[in-house]
mmCIF file of C-alpha atoms in Angstrom:
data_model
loop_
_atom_site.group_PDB
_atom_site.id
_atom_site.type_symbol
_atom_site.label_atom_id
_atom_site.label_comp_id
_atom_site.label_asym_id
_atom_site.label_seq_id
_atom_site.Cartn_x
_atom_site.Cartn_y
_atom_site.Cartn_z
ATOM 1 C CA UNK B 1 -15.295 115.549 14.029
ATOM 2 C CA UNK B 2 -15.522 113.735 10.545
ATOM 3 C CA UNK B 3 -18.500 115.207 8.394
ATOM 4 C CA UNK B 4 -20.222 114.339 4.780
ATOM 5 C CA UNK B 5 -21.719 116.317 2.315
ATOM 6 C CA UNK B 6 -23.803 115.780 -0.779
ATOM 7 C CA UNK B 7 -22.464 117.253 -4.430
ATOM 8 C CA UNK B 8 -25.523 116.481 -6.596
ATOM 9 C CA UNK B 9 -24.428 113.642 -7.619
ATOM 10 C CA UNK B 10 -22.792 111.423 -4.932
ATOM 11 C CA UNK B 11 -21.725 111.303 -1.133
ATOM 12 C CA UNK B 12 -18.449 113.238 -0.430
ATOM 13 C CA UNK B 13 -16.889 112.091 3.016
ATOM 14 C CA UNK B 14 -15.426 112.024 5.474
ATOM 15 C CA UNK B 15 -13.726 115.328 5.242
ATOM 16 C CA UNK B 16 -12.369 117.316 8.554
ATOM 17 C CA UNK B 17 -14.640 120.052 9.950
ATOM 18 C CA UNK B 18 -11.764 122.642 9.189
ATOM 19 C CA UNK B 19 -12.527 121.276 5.249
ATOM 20 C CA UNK B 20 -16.107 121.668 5.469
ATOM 21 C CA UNK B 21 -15.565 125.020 6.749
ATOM 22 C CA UNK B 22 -12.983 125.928 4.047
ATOM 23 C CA UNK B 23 -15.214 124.242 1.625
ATOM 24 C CA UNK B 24 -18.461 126.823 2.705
ATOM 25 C CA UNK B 25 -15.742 129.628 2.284
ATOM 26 C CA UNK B 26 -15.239 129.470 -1.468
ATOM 27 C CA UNK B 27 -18.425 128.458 -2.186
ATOM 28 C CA UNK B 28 -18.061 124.917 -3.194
ATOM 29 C CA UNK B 29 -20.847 124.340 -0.317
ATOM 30 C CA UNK B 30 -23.685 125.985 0.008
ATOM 31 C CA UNK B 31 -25.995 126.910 2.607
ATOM 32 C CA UNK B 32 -28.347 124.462 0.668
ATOM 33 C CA UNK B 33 -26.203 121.663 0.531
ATOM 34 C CA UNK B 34 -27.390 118.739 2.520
ATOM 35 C CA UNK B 35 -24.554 117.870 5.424
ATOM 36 C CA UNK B 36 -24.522 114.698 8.265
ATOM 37 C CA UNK B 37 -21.780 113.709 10.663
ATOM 38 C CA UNK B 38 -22.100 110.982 13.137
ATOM 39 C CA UNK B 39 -24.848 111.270 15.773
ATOM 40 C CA UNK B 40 -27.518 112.980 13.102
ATOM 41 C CA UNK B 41 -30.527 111.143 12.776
ATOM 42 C CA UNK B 42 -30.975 112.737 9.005
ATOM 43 C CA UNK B 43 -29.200 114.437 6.380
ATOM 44 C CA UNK B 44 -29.730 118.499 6.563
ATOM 45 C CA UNK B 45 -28.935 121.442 5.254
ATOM 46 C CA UNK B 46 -25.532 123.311 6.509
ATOM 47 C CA UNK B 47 -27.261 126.289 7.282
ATOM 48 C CA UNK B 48 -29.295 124.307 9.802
ATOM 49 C CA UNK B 49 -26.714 121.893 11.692
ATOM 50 C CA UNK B 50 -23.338 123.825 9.938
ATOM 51 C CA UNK B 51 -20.620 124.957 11.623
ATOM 52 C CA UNK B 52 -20.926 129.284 11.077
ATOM 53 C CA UNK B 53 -18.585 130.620 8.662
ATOM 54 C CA UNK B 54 -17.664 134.058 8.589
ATOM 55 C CA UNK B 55 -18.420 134.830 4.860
ATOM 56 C CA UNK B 56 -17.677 138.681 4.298
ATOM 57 C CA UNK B 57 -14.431 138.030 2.455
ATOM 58 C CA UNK B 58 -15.159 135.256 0.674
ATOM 59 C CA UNK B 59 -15.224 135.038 -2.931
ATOM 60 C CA UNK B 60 -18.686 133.953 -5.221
ATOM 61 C CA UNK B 61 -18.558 130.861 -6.389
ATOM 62 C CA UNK B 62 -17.757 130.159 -10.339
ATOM 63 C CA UNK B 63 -20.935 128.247 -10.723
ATOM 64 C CA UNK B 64 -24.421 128.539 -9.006
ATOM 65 C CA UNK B 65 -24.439 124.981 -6.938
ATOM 66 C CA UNK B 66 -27.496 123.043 -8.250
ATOM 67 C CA UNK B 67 -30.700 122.401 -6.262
ATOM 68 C CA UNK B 68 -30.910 120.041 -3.224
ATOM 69 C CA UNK B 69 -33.826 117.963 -1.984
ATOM 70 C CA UNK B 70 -34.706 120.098 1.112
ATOM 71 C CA UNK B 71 -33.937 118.206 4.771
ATOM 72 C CA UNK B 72 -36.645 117.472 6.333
ATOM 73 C CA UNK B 73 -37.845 113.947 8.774
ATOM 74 C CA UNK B 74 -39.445 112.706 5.343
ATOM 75 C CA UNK B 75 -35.517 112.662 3.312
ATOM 76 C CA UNK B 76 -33.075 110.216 3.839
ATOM 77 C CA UNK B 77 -29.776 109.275 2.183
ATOM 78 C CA UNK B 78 -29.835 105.663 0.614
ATOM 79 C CA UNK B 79 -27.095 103.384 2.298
ATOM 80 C CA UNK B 80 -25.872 102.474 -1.005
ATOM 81 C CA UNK B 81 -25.451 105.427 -3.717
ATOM 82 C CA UNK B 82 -25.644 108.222 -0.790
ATOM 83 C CA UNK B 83 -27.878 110.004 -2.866
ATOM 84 C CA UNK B 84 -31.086 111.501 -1.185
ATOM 85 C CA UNK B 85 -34.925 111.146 -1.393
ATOM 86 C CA UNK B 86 -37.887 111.125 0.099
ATOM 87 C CA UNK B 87 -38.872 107.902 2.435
ATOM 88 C CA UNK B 88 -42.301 107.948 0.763
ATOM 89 C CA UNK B 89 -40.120 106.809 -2.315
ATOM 90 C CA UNK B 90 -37.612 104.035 -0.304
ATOM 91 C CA UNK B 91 -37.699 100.957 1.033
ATOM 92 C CA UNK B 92 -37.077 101.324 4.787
ATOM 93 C CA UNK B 93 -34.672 98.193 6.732
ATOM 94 C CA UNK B 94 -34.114 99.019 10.096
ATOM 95 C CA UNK B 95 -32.488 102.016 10.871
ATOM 96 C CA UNK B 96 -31.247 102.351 6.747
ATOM 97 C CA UNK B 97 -33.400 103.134 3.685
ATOM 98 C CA UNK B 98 -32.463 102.331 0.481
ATOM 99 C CA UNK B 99 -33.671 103.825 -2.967
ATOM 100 C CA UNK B 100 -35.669 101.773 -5.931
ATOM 101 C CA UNK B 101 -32.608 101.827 -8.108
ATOM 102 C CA UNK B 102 -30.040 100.459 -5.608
ATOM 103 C CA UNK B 103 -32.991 97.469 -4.154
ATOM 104 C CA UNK B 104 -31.454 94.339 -6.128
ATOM 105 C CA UNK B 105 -28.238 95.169 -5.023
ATOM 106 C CA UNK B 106 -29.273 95.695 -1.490
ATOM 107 C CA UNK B 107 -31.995 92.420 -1.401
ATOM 108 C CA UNK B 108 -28.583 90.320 -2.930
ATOM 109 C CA UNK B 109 -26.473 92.059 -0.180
ATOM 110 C CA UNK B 110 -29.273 90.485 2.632
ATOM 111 C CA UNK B 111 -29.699 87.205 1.234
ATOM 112 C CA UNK B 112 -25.208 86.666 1.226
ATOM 113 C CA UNK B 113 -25.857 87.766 5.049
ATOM 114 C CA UNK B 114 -23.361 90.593 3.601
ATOM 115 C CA UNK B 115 -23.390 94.033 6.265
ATOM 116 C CA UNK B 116 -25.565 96.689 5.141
ATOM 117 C CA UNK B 117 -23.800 100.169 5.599
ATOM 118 C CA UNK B 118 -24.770 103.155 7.491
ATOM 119 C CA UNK B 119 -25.817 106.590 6.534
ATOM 120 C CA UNK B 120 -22.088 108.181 6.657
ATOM 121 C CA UNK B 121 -19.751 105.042 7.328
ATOM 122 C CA UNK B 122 -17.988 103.899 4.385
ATOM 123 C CA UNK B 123 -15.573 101.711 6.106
ATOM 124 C CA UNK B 124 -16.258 98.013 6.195
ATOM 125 C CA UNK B 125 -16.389 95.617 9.160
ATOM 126 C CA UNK B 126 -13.893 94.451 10.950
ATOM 127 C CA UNK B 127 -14.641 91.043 11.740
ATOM 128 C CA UNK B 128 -13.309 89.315 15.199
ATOM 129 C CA UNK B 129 -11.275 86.410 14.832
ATOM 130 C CA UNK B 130 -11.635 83.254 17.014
ATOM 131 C CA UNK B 131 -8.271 83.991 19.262
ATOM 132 C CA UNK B 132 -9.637 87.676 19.940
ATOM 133 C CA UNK B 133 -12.799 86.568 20.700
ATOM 134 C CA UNK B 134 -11.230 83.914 22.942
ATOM 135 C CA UNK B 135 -9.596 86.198 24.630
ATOM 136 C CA UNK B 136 -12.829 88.140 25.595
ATOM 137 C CA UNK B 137 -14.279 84.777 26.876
ATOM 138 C CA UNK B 138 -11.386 84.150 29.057
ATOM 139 C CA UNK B 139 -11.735 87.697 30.731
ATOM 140 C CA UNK B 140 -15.646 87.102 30.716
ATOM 141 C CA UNK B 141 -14.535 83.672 32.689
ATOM 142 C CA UNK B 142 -12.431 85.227 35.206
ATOM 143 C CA UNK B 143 -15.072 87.872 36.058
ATOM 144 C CA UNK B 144 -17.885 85.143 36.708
ATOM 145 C CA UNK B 145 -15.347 83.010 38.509
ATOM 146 C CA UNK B 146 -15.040 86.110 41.098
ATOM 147 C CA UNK B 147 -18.596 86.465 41.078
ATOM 148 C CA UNK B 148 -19.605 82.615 41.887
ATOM 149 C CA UNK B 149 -16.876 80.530 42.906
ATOM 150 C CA UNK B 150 -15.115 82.743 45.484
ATOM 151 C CA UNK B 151 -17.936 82.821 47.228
ATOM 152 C CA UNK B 152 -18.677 79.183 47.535
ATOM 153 C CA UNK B 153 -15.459 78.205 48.311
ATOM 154 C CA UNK B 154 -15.872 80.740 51.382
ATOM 155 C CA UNK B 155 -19.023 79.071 52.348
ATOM 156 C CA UNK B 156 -17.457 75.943 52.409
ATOM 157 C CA UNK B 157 -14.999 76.855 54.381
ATOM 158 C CA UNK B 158 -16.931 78.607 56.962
ATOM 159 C CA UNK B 159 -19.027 75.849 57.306
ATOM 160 C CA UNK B 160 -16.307 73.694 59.133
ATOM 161 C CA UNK B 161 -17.449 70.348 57.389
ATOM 162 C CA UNK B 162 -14.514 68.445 55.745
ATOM 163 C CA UNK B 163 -15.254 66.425 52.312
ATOM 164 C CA UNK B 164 -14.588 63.163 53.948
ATOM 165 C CA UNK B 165 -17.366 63.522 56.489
ATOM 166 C CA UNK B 166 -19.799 64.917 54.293
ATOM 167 C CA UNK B 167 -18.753 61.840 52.008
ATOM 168 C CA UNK B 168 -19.536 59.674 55.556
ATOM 169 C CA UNK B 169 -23.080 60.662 55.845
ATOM 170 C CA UNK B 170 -25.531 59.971 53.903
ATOM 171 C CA UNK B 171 -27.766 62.427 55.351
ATOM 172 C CA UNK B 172 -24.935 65.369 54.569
ATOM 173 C CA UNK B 173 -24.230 63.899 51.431
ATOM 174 C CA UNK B 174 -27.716 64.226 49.997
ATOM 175 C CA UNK B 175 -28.122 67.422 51.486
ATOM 176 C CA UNK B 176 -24.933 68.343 49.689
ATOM 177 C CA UNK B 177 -26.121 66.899 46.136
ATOM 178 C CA UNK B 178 -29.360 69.522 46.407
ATOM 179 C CA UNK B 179 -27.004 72.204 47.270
ATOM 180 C CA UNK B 180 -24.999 71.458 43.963
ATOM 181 C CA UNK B 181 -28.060 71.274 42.032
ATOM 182 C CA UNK B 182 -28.818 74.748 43.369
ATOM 183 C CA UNK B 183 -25.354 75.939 42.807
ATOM 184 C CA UNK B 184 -25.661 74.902 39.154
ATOM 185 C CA UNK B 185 -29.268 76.819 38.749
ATOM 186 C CA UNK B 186 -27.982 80.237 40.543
ATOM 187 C CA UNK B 187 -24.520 79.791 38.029
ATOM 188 C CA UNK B 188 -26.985 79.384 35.307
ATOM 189 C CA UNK B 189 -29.359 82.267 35.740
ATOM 190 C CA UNK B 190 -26.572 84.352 36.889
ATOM 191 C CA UNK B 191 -24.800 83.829 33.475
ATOM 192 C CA UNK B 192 -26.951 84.522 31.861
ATOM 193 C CA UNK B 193 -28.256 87.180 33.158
ATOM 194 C CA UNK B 194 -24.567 88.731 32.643
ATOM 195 C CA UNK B 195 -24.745 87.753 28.930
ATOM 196 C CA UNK B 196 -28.653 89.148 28.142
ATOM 197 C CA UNK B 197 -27.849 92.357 30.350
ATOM 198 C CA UNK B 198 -24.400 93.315 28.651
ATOM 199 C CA UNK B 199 -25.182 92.604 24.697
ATOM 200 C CA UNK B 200 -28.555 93.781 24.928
ATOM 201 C CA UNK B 201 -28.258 96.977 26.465
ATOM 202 C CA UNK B 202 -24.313 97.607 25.316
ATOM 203 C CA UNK B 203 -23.264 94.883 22.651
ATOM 204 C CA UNK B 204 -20.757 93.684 24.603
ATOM 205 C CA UNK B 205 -19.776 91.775 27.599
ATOM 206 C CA UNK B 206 -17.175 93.399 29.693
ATOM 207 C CA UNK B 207 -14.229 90.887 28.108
ATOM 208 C CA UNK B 208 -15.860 92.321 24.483
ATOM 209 C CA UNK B 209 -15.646 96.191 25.337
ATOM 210 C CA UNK B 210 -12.430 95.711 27.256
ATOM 211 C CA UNK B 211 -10.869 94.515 23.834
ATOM 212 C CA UNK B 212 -12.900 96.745 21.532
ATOM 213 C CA UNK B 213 -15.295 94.241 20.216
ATOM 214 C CA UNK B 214 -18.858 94.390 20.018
ATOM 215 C CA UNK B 215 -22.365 92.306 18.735
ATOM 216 C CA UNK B 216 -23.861 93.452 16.090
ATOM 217 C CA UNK B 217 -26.703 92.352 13.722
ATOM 218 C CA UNK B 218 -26.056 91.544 9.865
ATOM 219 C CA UNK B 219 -26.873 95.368 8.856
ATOM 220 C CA UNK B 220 -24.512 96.315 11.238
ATOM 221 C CA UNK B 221 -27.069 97.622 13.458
ATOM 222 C CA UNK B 222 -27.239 97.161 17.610
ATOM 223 C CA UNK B 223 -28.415 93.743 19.213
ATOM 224 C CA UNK B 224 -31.755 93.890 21.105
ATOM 225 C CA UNK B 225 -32.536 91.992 24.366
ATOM 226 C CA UNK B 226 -34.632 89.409 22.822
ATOM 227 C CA UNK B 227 -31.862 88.362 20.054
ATOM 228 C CA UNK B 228 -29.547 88.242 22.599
ATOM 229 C CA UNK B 229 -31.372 85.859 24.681
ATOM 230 C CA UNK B 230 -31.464 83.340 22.322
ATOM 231 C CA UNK B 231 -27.461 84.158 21.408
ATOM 232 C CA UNK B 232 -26.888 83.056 25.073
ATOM 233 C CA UNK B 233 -29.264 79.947 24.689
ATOM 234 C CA UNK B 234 -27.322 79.169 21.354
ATOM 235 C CA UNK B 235 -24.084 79.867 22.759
ATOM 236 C CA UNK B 236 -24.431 76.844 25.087
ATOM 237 C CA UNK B 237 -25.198 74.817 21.838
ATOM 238 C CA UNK B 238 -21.991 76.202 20.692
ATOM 239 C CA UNK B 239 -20.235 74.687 23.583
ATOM 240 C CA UNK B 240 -22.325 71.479 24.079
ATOM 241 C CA UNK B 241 -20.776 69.897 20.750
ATOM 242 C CA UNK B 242 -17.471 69.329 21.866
ATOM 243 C CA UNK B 243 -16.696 73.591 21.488
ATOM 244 C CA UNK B 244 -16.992 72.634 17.830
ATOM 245 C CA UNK B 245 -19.218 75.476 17.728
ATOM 246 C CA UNK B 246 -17.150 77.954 18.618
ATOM 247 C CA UNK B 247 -14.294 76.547 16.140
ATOM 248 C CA UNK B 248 -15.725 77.519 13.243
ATOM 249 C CA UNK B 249 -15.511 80.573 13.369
ATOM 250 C CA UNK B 250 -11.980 80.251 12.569
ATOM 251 C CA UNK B 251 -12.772 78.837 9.407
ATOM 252 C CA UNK B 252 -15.890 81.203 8.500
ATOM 253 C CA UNK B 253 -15.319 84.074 5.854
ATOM 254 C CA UNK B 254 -17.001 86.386 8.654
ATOM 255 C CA UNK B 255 -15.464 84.733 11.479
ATOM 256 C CA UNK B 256 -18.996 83.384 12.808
ATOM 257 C CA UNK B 257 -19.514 81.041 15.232
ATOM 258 C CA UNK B 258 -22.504 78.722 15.452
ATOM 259 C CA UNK B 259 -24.435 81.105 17.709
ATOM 260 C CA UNK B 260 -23.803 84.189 14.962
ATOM 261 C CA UNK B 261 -24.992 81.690 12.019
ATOM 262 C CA UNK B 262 -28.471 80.897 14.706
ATOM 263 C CA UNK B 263 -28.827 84.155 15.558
ATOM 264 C CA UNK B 264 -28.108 85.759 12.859
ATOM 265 C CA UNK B 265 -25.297 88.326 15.005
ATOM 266 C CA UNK B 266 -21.420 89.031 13.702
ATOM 267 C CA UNK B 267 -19.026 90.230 16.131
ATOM 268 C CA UNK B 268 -16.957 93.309 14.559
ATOM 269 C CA UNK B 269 -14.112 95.654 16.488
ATOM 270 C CA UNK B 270 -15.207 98.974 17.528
ATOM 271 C CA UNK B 271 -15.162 101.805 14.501
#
């Protein structure tokens, strides 16, 4: 488990929990000092969320550690400098919160479409290429193809009626035509269904998470249902003009196709 501490001046991180513990040992980290690991909704104090450290032997510290902003729901660490303040005095986006001196760089970081970070992840994206992301549509295909066409083509079958006699009669032709057109309508809500219910509720489709990709917005944080119904809606754009749409995102600096650059979604490998 990967943790981060605050020094008084900047974020420190990530560091093993063995270090942290060491670290609280001699002193270089207090029971003051403000601590977060992944799955922490805020920064806060090690003597509140630290691991316990058996301090009878240990030796003072040279130098009194100076004072920390007490953790509390009103503190947060900006997603830029690390350093921590009260929310009263940041400018909340989404799930981050950035401080007034770091808000030019962040506002320029929004309007390049650049990733915001979050609290404790240093690491940039990953960004999925077009062949890996091809990859994931291919399995996605296959799984539909089990799903839909398997059981037609046992319908068909069962039915007993050959293509040249349906062909022969008019009647069973038309009748044939309306089951197509019904076919199409129960592939298309099916689909899509499969595409809403995955990204919205996981941020990936099965072919995504079995190759350790995921949706994500351009902060980095999850998709919701209602972006990624319109993804699926622009995703058939993307493969309406000639697949053009999905082309560029071999030539895009963050591998975006024309669905990301509508919906305003990058597709990133797991951390």
């Amino acid at each position: 488990m990967n943790w981060y501490y605050h020094d008084g001046k900047q974020q420190v991180g990530p560091i093993a929990e063995a270090q942290l513990i060491e670290l609280r040992r001699s002193g270089a980290i207090t029971a003051d000092t403000m601590v977060w690991r992944e799955g922490m909704a805020n920064w806060a104090r090690y003597q509140e969320v630290g691991p316990a450290v058996d301090l009878g032997t240990a030796p003072p510290p040279a130098t009194p550690a100076p004072p920390m902003i007490q953790s509390n729901s009103q503190d947060a660490a900006c997603v830029e400098c690390g350093k921590v303040f009260p929310k009263a005095q940041m400018i909340p986006h989404g799930a981050a919160h950035v401080c007034a001196g770091c808000k030019p760089l962040f506002m320029q970081k929004l309007a390049e479409g650049a990733r915001i970070g979050i609290p404790g992840r240093t690491a940039p994206a990953r960004f999925a290429g077009f062949w890996i992301r091809f990859c994931a549509r291919f399995i996605d295909g296959i799984i539909m193809s089990i799903l839909l066409y398997v059981p037609m083509f046992i319908i068909i079958l069962a039915s007993g009626h050959s293509i040249e006699r349906t062909l022969g009669n008019n009647q069973e032709f038309g009748m044939m035509q309306l089951l197509v057109l019904c076919w199409e309508l129960i592939w298309f809500v099916i689909y899509g269904g499969y595409e809403i219910f995955f990204i919205g509720k996981y941020g990936a489709t099965p072919g995504k998470m079995a190759l350790r990709l995921r949706v994500v917005t351009a902060e980095g944080q999850p998709v919701q249902y209602g972006r990624a119904t319109g993804r699926f809606f622009a995703n058939m754009l993307s493969g309406m003009i000639c697949y053009i749409g999905y082309i560029i995102a071999g030539f895009d600096d963050q591998k975006r196709a024309l669905h990301d650059h509508i919906c305003n979604t990058r597709v990133v490998f797991k951390d």
